[in-house]
Amino acid sequence: MAKVELKINGKQHSFDVEDRTLLVNLIRDHAQLTGTHVGCDTSQCGACTIHMNGVAVKSCTVLAGQANGADITTIEGMAKGDKLHPVQQAFTECHALQCGFCTPGMIMAVSGFLKDNPKPTDEEIYRGLEGNLCRCTGYINIVKAVKQAAKAMSK
Amino acid sequence: MHSFSYVKATSVKQAVDLLAANAEAKLLSGGMTLIPTMKARLAQPSHLIDIAGIAELSGIEVKDGKLTIGAATKHVEVSRSAVVKKAIPALAYLAGHIGDPQVRNRGTIGGSLANNDPAADYPSAALSLGATIVTNKREIAADDYFQGMFATALDAGEMIVKIVFPVPAKAAYEKFPHPASGYAMAGAFVSQHGKTVRVAITGAGPGVFRWTEAEAALGKKLAAASVESLNVDASNLNEDMHGTKEYRANLAKVMTKRAVAKLGK
């Protein structure tokens, strides 16, 4: 067993978990934040994407122990009260989701790469989304939403 | 995943001592390959020794015509480093095209070279550039380091500390990623050092290898046309549902030509 102390969405937590616990399981089962999804569990689909110390990572491929002391943001930490994060707002307005399963991971990946590249070209958006799969294949509206979010955030 | 003990090491010495004390222990850096491998129960180490936070394994610097990168340096750091972009822009380009953004935020150069996946990108750069793999025990030339599929010259209990790349006159990397997995079906890293040209092919065979016929032809005239009449020997290449040996041999040649064309730019 290992003691893992970390901050999730601004709140300090301390958990006693098995060493083999994955970060995504700590988030979902121990912190009870089920917005972060497990899609493939093989680090291909990106549904489990969260921010660890400000960068997008796939939480199904990080051990809870590796996140000891980290500052984690999940989809639940993106909105400020009733005000959605600009990426969430753009996904809503552009109808960038169908079933919605991939959406939390998409939003965390997009908000991650917009920090590094606030004005991406179409090609850069495609490359930025390489780690996330939408099995409804609704990519056209997702790309639209990324552009709209980039515009909103640059204001 | 089978259970194991997780230990965070704070120095190379501590990590090596832990490895020596536990025969079934493995080093964990970014974990981008090891954790999926353990989930699939293809590996079940007794201990994972986390080396990601060890200060001695970080850092990027250029000195006396050599670029040195610490083993725990992440792909994202190599791809964005102003030092790497200036010294060996092809290496920054390669790092920026590994996997996907989330993988590049975790995966490390030392991890990639220690794992030596036949379709990994970094081995081609190390072999083409004639890098030196510096471990806790010794220095290993890239020509001696890569030993086929997932095999390297590393001994049990040995760990990579840094990688030293001689800065070439010119270098370029081109790959054909599999459309679904993104792994290179064939990738070519071409570099020129004085009159010598070195061509390393990844993805196509059971491990990275040098295409010496192309090197000789490109050494005489550094132009894509120089390899036109040559063919990569297909007999030892990979063959699977994604492509035949001959297809991969052709891809390796096309990637070499594209990399050579990029050199001139």
Coordinates of C-alpha atoms in Angstrom, one line a residue:
Chain A
M1 CA 0.0 0.0 0.0
A2 CA 1.1 3.5 -0.7
K3 CA 0.0 6.9 0.6
V4 CA -0.7 9.2 -2.3
E5 CA -1.2 12.9 -1.5
L6 CA -2.3 15.1 -4.4
K7 CA -4.4 18.1 -5.3
I8 CA -7.4 17.5 -7.5
N9 CA -9.3 20.5 -8.8
G10 CA -7.8 22.7 -6.1
K11 CA -8.7 20.3 -3.2
Q12 CA -6.0 18.5 -1.3
H13 CA -6.6 14.7 -1.0
S14 CA -4.8 11.9 0.8
F15 CA -5.5 8.2 -0.2
D16 CA -4.1 4.9 0.9
V17 CA -4.0 2.8 -2.3
E18 CA -2.4 -0.4 -3.7
D19 CA 0.9 0.3 -5.5
R20 CA -0.7 -0.9 -8.8
T21 CA -3.5 1.6 -8.6
L22 CA -3.8 3.7 -11.8
L23 CA -4.3 7.4 -11.5
V24 CA -7.6 7.1 -13.4
N25 CA -8.9 4.6 -10.8
L26 CA -7.8 6.9 -8.0
I27 CA -9.7 9.7 -9.6
R28 CA -12.9 7.7 -10.3
D29 CA -13.1 5.3 -7.4
H30 CA -11.3 7.1 -4.6
A31 CA -12.0 10.7 -5.3
Q32 CA -15.4 9.8 -6.8
L33 CA -14.9 12.0 -9.8
T34 CA -16.4 9.9 -12.6
G35 CA -16.3 12.5 -15.4
T36 CA -12.9 11.1 -16.4
H37 CA -13.7 8.1 -18.5
V38 CA -11.9 4.8 -19.2
G39 CA -12.4 3.9 -22.9
C40 CA -9.7 1.6 -24.1
D41 CA -7.5 1.3 -21.0
T42 CA -4.6 0.9 -23.4
S43 CA -3.6 4.6 -23.8
Q44 CA -4.9 4.8 -27.3
C45 CA -8.3 6.5 -27.0
G46 CA -7.6 9.5 -24.7
A47 CA -11.0 9.4 -22.9
C48 CA -9.0 9.4 -19.6
T49 CA -7.0 12.6 -20.4
I50 CA -6.6 14.9 -17.4
H51 CA -4.0 17.6 -16.6
M52 CA -1.2 16.7 -14.3
N53 CA 0.8 19.7 -13.3
G54 CA -0.7 21.6 -16.2
V55 CA -0.1 19.1 -19.0
A56 CA -2.4 16.7 -20.7
V57 CA -1.7 13.1 -19.9
K58 CA -3.6 9.8 -20.2
S59 CA -4.5 8.9 -16.6
C60 CA -5.0 5.2 -17.5
T61 CA -1.2 5.0 -18.1
V62 CA 0.0 6.8 -15.0
L63 CA 0.3 5.1 -11.6
A64 CA -1.3 6.8 -8.7
G65 CA 2.2 6.8 -7.1
Q66 CA 3.7 8.7 -10.0
A67 CA 1.1 11.4 -9.3
N68 CA 2.1 11.8 -5.6
G69 CA 2.4 15.5 -4.9
A70 CA 0.9 16.5 -8.3
D71 CA -1.7 19.1 -9.1
I72 CA -4.5 17.4 -11.0
T73 CA -7.3 19.0 -13.0
T74 CA -10.1 16.8 -14.3
I75 CA -13.2 17.8 -16.4
E76 CA -15.0 18.6 -13.1
G77 CA -12.5 21.3 -12.4
M78 CA -12.9 23.2 -15.7
A79 CA -16.0 25.2 -15.2
K80 CA -16.0 28.1 -12.8
G81 CA -19.4 27.7 -11.0
D82 CA -22.0 28.0 -13.7
K83 CA -19.6 29.4 -16.2
L84 CA -18.3 26.8 -18.5
H85 CA -14.6 26.8 -19.6
P86 CA -14.3 28.3 -23.1
V87 CA -13.5 24.9 -24.6
Q88 CA -16.6 23.4 -22.9
Q89 CA -18.7 26.3 -24.2
A90 CA -17.4 25.9 -27.7
F91 CA -18.1 22.1 -27.7
T92 CA -21.7 22.8 -26.6
E93 CA -22.3 25.5 -29.2
C94 CA -20.7 23.6 -32.1
H95 CA -22.4 20.3 -31.2
A96 CA -19.0 18.8 -30.9
L97 CA -20.3 15.6 -29.2
Q98 CA -22.8 12.9 -30.1
C99 CA -22.7 10.2 -27.4
G100 CA -20.4 12.3 -25.3
F101 CA -18.1 9.5 -24.0
C102 CA -14.9 10.9 -25.5
T103 CA -15.8 14.5 -24.6
P104 CA -14.2 14.9 -21.2
G105 CA -10.9 13.6 -22.7
M106 CA -11.2 15.7 -25.8
I107 CA -11.8 18.9 -23.7
M108 CA -8.8 18.2 -21.5
A109 CA -6.6 17.4 -24.5
V110 CA -7.8 20.5 -26.4
S111 CA -7.4 22.9 -23.4
G112 CA -3.9 21.3 -23.0
F113 CA -2.7 22.0 -26.5
L114 CA -4.3 25.4 -26.8
K115 CA -2.1 26.5 -23.9
D116 CA 1.0 25.8 -26.0
N117 CA -0.5 26.8 -29.3
P118 CA -3.3 29.4 -28.9
K119 CA -3.8 29.9 -32.6
P120 CA -3.5 26.4 -34.2
T121 CA -3.9 25.8 -38.0
D122 CA -6.2 23.0 -39.1
E123 CA -3.2 20.7 -39.5
E124 CA -2.0 21.5 -36.0
I125 CA -5.5 20.8 -34.6
Y126 CA -5.5 17.4 -36.3
R127 CA -2.1 16.7 -34.8
G128 CA -3.2 18.0 -31.4
L129 CA -6.1 15.6 -31.4
E130 CA -4.0 12.5 -32.5
G131 CA -4.2 11.0 -29.0
N132 CA -8.1 11.1 -28.8
L133 CA -10.6 9.0 -30.6
C134 CA -14.3 9.8 -31.1
R135 CA -16.1 6.5 -32.1
C136 CA -19.1 8.5 -33.3
T137 CA -16.5 10.0 -35.7
G138 CA -17.8 13.5 -35.1
Y139 CA -14.5 15.1 -35.8
I140 CA -15.7 17.9 -38.1
N141 CA -17.6 19.6 -35.3
I142 CA -14.8 18.9 -32.8
V143 CA -12.4 20.7 -35.0
K144 CA -14.9 23.6 -35.4
A145 CA -15.2 23.8 -31.6
V146 CA -11.4 23.9 -31.2
K147 CA -11.3 26.9 -33.6
Q148 CA -14.1 28.6 -31.8
A149 CA -12.5 28.0 -28.4
A150 CA -9.2 29.3 -29.6
K151 CA -10.9 32.5 -30.9
A152 CA -12.8 33.0 -27.6
M153 CA -9.7 32.4 -25.5
S154 CA -7.6 34.9 -27.5
K155 CA -10.0 37.7 -26.8
Chain B
M1 CA -2.0 -5.8 -13.6
H2 CA -0.3 -8.1 -11.1
S3 CA 0.7 -6.4 -7.9
F4 CA 4.2 -5.0 -7.4
S5 CA 6.0 -2.5 -5.1
Y6 CA 6.5 1.0 -6.3
V7 CA 9.6 2.8 -5.2
K8 CA 10.6 6.4 -6.1
A9 CA 14.4 6.7 -6.5
T10 CA 16.2 10.0 -5.9
S11 CA 19.6 9.1 -7.3
V12 CA 21.1 6.9 -10.0
K13 CA 23.0 5.0 -7.2
Q14 CA 19.8 4.3 -5.3
A15 CA 18.1 3.1 -8.5
V16 CA 21.0 0.8 -9.4
D17 CA 21.2 -0.6 -5.8
L18 CA 17.5 -1.3 -5.9
L19 CA 17.8 -3.1 -9.2
A20 CA 20.7 -5.2 -7.9
A21 CA 18.8 -6.1 -4.8
N22 CA 15.7 -7.2 -6.7
A23 CA 16.2 -9.6 -9.6
E24 CA 12.7 -9.0 -11.0
A25 CA 12.6 -5.2 -10.6
K26 CA 12.2 -2.9 -13.6
L27 CA 13.0 0.8 -14.0
L28 CA 10.0 3.1 -14.7
S29 CA 10.5 6.4 -16.5
G30 CA 7.5 7.7 -18.5
G31 CA 5.9 4.3 -18.4
M32 CA 4.3 4.8 -21.8
T33 CA 5.3 1.2 -22.9
L34 CA 5.9 -0.5 -19.6
I35 CA 2.5 0.2 -18.0
P36 CA 0.5 -1.0 -21.0
T37 CA 2.8 -4.1 -21.2
M38 CA 2.1 -4.8 -17.5
K39 CA -1.6 -4.4 -18.0
A40 CA -1.5 -6.9 -20.8
R41 CA 0.4 -9.2 -18.3
L42 CA 3.3 -9.5 -20.7
A43 CA 5.5 -8.2 -17.8
Q44 CA 5.1 -8.7 -14.1
P45 CA 8.0 -7.0 -12.3
S46 CA 8.3 -7.4 -8.5
H47 CA 9.2 -3.7 -8.1
L48 CA 8.9 -0.6 -10.2
I49 CA 11.7 1.8 -9.5
D50 CA 10.6 5.3 -10.6
I51 CA 13.5 7.2 -12.0
A52 CA 11.6 10.1 -13.5
G53 CA 12.5 12.6 -10.8
I54 CA 16.3 11.9 -10.7
A55 CA 18.1 15.2 -11.3
E56 CA 21.2 13.5 -12.8
L57 CA 19.0 12.2 -15.6
S58 CA 17.8 15.5 -16.8
G59 CA 19.2 18.3 -18.9
I60 CA 20.0 19.2 -22.5
E61 CA 23.3 20.9 -23.5
V62 CA 25.6 21.4 -26.5
K63 CA 29.4 21.4 -26.0
D64 CA 32.3 20.8 -28.3
G65 CA 30.1 19.7 -31.2
K66 CA 28.1 17.2 -29.1
L67 CA 24.5 17.4 -28.0
T68 CA 23.9 15.7 -24.7
I69 CA 20.4 14.7 -23.5
G70 CA 19.6 13.3 -20.1
A71 CA 17.8 9.9 -20.1
A72 CA 14.7 11.1 -18.4
T73 CA 14.1 14.0 -20.8
K74 CA 10.6 13.8 -22.1
H75 CA 9.8 13.9 -25.9
V76 CA 8.0 17.2 -25.5
E77 CA 11.1 18.8 -24.0
V78 CA 13.3 17.6 -26.8
S79 CA 10.8 18.7 -29.4
R80 CA 10.6 22.2 -28.0
S81 CA 14.2 22.7 -26.9
A82 CA 15.8 25.7 -28.5
V83 CA 19.2 24.0 -28.0
V84 CA 18.1 20.8 -29.8
K85 CA 16.4 22.8 -32.6
K86 CA 19.6 24.8 -33.2
A87 CA 22.0 21.8 -33.0
I88 CA 20.0 18.9 -34.6
P89 CA 16.6 20.2 -35.8
A90 CA 15.8 16.7 -37.2
L91 CA 16.0 15.3 -33.7
A92 CA 13.5 17.9 -32.4
Y93 CA 11.3 17.1 -35.4
L94 CA 11.5 13.4 -34.6
A95 CA 10.6 13.9 -30.9
G96 CA 7.6 16.0 -31.9
H97 CA 6.3 13.2 -34.0
I98 CA 6.4 10.3 -31.5
G99 CA 3.0 8.9 -30.5
D100 CA 0.5 11.6 -29.6
P101 CA 0.7 14.8 -27.5
Q102 CA -0.2 13.0 -24.2
V103 CA 2.4 10.4 -24.8
R104 CA 5.0 13.0 -25.6
N105 CA 4.2 14.7 -22.3
R106 CA 5.3 11.5 -20.4
G107 CA 7.6 9.4 -22.6
T108 CA 11.3 9.7 -22.3
I109 CA 14.3 9.3 -24.6
G110 CA 16.1 6.9 -22.2
G111 CA 12.9 4.8 -22.0
S112 CA 12.6 4.6 -25.7
L113 CA 16.2 3.6 -26.3
A114 CA 16.2 1.0 -23.4
N115 CA 13.0 -0.6 -24.7
N116 CA 14.2 -0.6 -28.4
D117 CA 10.8 -1.2 -29.9
P118 CA 11.4 -2.2 -33.6
A119 CA 9.0 0.7 -34.7
A120 CA 10.3 3.3 -32.2
D121 CA 11.6 6.6 -33.7
Y122 CA 14.6 7.4 -31.4
P123 CA 16.7 4.3 -32.3
S124 CA 17.0 5.5 -35.9
A125 CA 18.4 8.9 -34.8
A126 CA 20.9 7.3 -32.3
L127 CA 22.1 4.9 -35.0
S128 CA 22.3 7.3 -37.8
L129 CA 24.0 10.1 -35.8
G130 CA 26.4 7.6 -34.2
A131 CA 25.3 8.5 -30.7
T132 CA 27.0 7.2 -27.5
I133 CA 24.7 5.7 -24.9
V134 CA 26.2 6.6 -21.5
T135 CA 25.1 4.2 -18.7
N136 CA 26.0 4.0 -15.0
K137 CA 28.8 1.7 -16.0
R138 CA 30.2 2.6 -19.4
E139 CA 29.8 4.2 -22.8
I140 CA 28.2 2.2 -25.6
A141 CA 28.4 3.2 -29.2
A142 CA 25.1 3.1 -31.0
D143 CA 26.5 0.6 -33.5
D144 CA 27.0 -1.9 -30.7
Y145 CA 24.0 -1.0 -28.7
F146 CA 21.0 -2.1 -30.8
Q147 CA 20.7 -5.9 -31.0
G148 CA 17.4 -6.6 -32.6
M149 CA 13.8 -6.7 -31.4
F150 CA 13.6 -5.2 -27.9
A151 CA 17.2 -6.2 -27.4
T152 CA 20.1 -3.9 -26.4
A153 CA 23.6 -4.2 -25.1
L154 CA 22.4 -3.1 -21.6
D155 CA 23.2 -5.7 -18.9
A156 CA 20.8 -6.5 -16.1
G157 CA 21.2 -3.8 -13.5
E158 CA 22.6 -1.3 -16.0
M159 CA 20.7 2.0 -16.7
I160 CA 21.0 4.7 -19.3
V161 CA 22.1 8.1 -17.8
K162 CA 22.4 10.2 -20.9
I163 CA 22.8 10.1 -24.7
V164 CA 25.5 12.0 -26.5
F165 CA 24.8 12.9 -30.2
P166 CA 27.6 14.2 -32.4
V167 CA 26.2 17.3 -34.2
P168 CA 26.0 16.5 -37.9
A169 CA 26.4 18.9 -40.8
K170 CA 22.9 17.9 -41.9
A171 CA 20.2 15.5 -40.8
A172 CA 16.6 14.6 -41.6
Y173 CA 14.0 12.1 -40.5
E174 CA 10.9 10.9 -42.4
K175 CA 8.5 8.2 -41.5
F176 CA 5.4 6.5 -42.8
P177 CA 3.2 6.1 -39.7
H178 CA 0.6 3.4 -39.6
P179 CA -2.7 5.2 -40.1
A180 CA -4.2 3.7 -36.9
S181 CA -1.4 3.1 -34.5
G182 CA 0.9 5.9 -35.6
Y183 CA 3.9 3.6 -35.3
A184 CA 6.4 3.9 -38.1
M185 CA 5.9 1.2 -40.7
A186 CA 9.2 2.5 -42.0
G187 CA 11.2 5.5 -41.0
A188 CA 14.6 6.7 -42.3
F189 CA 17.0 9.0 -40.4
V190 CA 19.7 10.3 -42.8
S191 CA 22.7 12.3 -41.5
Q192 CA 25.8 13.7 -43.0
H193 CA 29.0 14.1 -41.1
G194 CA 31.8 15.4 -43.3
K195 CA 32.0 13.1 -46.3
T196 CA 30.2 10.3 -44.4
V197 CA 26.5 9.7 -44.8
R198 CA 24.6 7.3 -42.4
V199 CA 21.2 6.0 -43.1
A200 CA 19.2 4.2 -40.3
I201 CA 15.9 2.5 -41.0
T202 CA 13.3 1.8 -38.3
G203 CA 9.9 0.1 -38.3
A204 CA 10.6 -2.1 -41.3
G205 CA 12.7 -4.8 -39.8
P206 CA 12.9 -6.7 -36.4
G207 CA 15.1 -3.8 -35.2
V208 CA 16.7 -0.6 -36.4
F209 CA 19.5 -1.2 -39.0
R210 CA 21.8 0.8 -41.3
W211 CA 21.2 0.7 -45.0
T212 CA 24.9 0.6 -46.0
E213 CA 24.4 0.5 -49.8
A214 CA 22.5 3.8 -49.6
E215 CA 25.1 5.2 -47.4
A216 CA 27.9 4.5 -49.9
A217 CA 25.8 5.9 -52.8
L218 CA 24.8 9.0 -50.9
G219 CA 28.5 9.5 -49.8
K220 CA 29.4 9.9 -53.4
K221 CA 26.5 12.1 -54.3
L222 CA 24.0 13.4 -51.7
A223 CA 20.8 13.4 -53.8
A224 CA 17.6 11.3 -53.6
A225 CA 18.4 10.0 -57.2
S226 CA 21.5 8.2 -55.8
V227 CA 19.3 5.6 -54.1
E228 CA 16.9 5.2 -57.1
S229 CA 18.6 2.1 -58.4
L230 CA 19.1 0.5 -55.0
N231 CA 16.7 -1.7 -53.0
V232 CA 16.6 -2.5 -49.3
D233 CA 17.0 -6.3 -48.8
A234 CA 13.5 -7.5 -48.0
S235 CA 14.4 -11.0 -46.8
N236 CA 14.8 -10.0 -43.1
L237 CA 12.0 -7.4 -42.9
N238 CA 8.7 -7.7 -41.0
E239 CA 5.7 -9.1 -42.6
D240 CA 2.2 -8.9 -41.0
M241 CA -1.4 -7.9 -41.7
H242 CA -0.2 -4.3 -42.3
G243 CA 2.2 -5.0 -45.1
T244 CA 4.5 -7.5 -46.9
K245 CA 8.3 -7.5 -46.7
E246 CA 8.5 -6.0 -50.2
Y247 CA 6.1 -3.2 -49.3
R248 CA 8.2 -2.3 -46.3
A249 CA 11.4 -2.4 -48.3
N250 CA 9.9 0.0 -50.8
L251 CA 8.6 2.2 -48.0
A252 CA 12.1 2.3 -46.4
K253 CA 13.5 3.4 -49.8
V254 CA 10.8 6.1 -50.3
M255 CA 11.4 7.4 -46.7
T256 CA 15.1 7.6 -47.3
K257 CA 14.6 9.5 -50.5
R258 CA 12.2 11.9 -48.8
A259 CA 14.7 12.4 -45.9
V260 CA 17.5 13.1 -48.4
A261 CA 15.4 15.6 -50.2
K262 CA 14.6 17.3 -46.9
L263 CA 18.4 17.6 -46.1
G264 CA 18.8 20.1 -48.9
K265 CA 16.2 22.4 -47.5

